Coordinates of C-alpha atoms in Angstrom, one line a residue:
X1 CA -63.5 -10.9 173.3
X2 CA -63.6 -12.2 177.0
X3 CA -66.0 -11.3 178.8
X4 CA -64.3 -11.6 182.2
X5 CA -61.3 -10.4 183.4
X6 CA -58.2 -12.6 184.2
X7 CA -58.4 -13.8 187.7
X8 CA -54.6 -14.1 188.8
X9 CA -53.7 -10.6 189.5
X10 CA -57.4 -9.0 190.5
X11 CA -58.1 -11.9 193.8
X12 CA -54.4 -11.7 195.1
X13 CA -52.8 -9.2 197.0
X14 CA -54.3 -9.5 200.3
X15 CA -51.9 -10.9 202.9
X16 CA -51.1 -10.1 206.8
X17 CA -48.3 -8.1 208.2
X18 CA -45.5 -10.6 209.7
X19 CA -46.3 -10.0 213.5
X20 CA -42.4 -10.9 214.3
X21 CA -42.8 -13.4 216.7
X22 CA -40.0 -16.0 218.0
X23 CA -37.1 -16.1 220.6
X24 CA -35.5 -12.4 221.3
X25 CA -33.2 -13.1 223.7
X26 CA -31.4 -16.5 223.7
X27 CA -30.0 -18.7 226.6
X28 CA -26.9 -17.4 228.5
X29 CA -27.4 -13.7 226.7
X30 CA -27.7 -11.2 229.3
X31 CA -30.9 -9.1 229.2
X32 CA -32.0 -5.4 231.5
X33 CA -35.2 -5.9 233.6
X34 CA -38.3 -5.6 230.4
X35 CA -36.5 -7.2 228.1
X36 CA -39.0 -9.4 226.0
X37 CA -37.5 -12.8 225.7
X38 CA -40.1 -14.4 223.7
X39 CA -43.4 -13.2 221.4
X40 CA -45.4 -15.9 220.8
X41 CA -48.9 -17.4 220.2
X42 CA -49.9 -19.3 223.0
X43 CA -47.8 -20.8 225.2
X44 CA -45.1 -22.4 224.1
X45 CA -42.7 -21.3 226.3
X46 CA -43.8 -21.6 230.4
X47 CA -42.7 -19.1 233.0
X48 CA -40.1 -19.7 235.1
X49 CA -38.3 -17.8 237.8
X50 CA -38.3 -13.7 238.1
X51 CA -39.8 -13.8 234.4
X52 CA -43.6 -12.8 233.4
X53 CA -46.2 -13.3 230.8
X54 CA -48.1 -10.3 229.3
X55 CA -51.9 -10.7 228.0
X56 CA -50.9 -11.7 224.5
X57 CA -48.2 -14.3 225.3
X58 CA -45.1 -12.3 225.7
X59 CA -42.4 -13.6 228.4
X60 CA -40.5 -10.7 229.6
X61 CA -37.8 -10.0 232.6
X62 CA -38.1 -8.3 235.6
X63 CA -34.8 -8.8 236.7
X64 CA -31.3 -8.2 235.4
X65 CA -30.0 -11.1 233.9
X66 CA -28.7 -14.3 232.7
X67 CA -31.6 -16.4 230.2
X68 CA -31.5 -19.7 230.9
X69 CA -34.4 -22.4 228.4
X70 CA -34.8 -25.2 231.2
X71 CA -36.9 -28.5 230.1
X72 CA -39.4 -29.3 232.8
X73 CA -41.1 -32.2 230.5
X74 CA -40.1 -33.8 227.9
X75 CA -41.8 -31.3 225.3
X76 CA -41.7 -27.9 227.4
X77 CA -39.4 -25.8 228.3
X78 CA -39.6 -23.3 231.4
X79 CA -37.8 -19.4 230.4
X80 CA -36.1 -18.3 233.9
X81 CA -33.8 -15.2 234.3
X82 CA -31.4 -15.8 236.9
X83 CA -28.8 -12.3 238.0
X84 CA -25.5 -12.3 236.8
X85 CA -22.4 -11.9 238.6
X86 CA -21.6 -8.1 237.2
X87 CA -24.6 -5.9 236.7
X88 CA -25.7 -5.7 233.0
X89 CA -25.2 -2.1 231.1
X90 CA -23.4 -0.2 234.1
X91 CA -19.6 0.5 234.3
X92 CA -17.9 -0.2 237.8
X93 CA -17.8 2.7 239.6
X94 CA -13.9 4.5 239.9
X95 CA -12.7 4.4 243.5
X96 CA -9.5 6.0 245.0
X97 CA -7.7 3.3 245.3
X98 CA -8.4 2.2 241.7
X99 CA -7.8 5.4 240.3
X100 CA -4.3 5.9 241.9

């Protein structure tokens, strides 16, 4: 008989939760103000204009928005949110000239 036990199956099963990091919003897609635009580890991706960067890494909005990935060397790229034309998520309001 064998004295110890097969060692596949008893030293696996230990493994991390995915954390879900990457890109959440992509260039040109229009995003609310706190809209996380990208989880990361480190910085990969610099701050740019009316975004921020929380205490683990994450670049979010403070605007309404257009995304725009803008190279500022020739490895890095800057995240910037820059406003839109029409306001993001709100219907235009009925007037009475438009309704009539």
């Amino acid at each position: 008989m064998a004295s110890k036990k097969a060692a596949g199956s008893t030293r696996n099963g230990r493994d991390s939760q995915s954390k879900r990091l990457g890109v959440k919003a992509w260039g040109g897609q229009n995003v609310l103000a706190g809209t996380i635009i990208v989880r990361q580890r480190g910085t990969k991706f610099y701050v740019g204009r009316n975004v921020r960067i929380g205490r683990d890494h994450t670049i979010y909005s403070v605007i309404d928005g257009k995304v725009t990935f803008e190279r500022f060397s020739k490895q890095k790229f800057r995240i910037s949110v820059y406003p839109s034309e029409r306001k993001v998520g709100v219907a235009p309001k009925a007037t009475k000239a438009t309704a009539a």
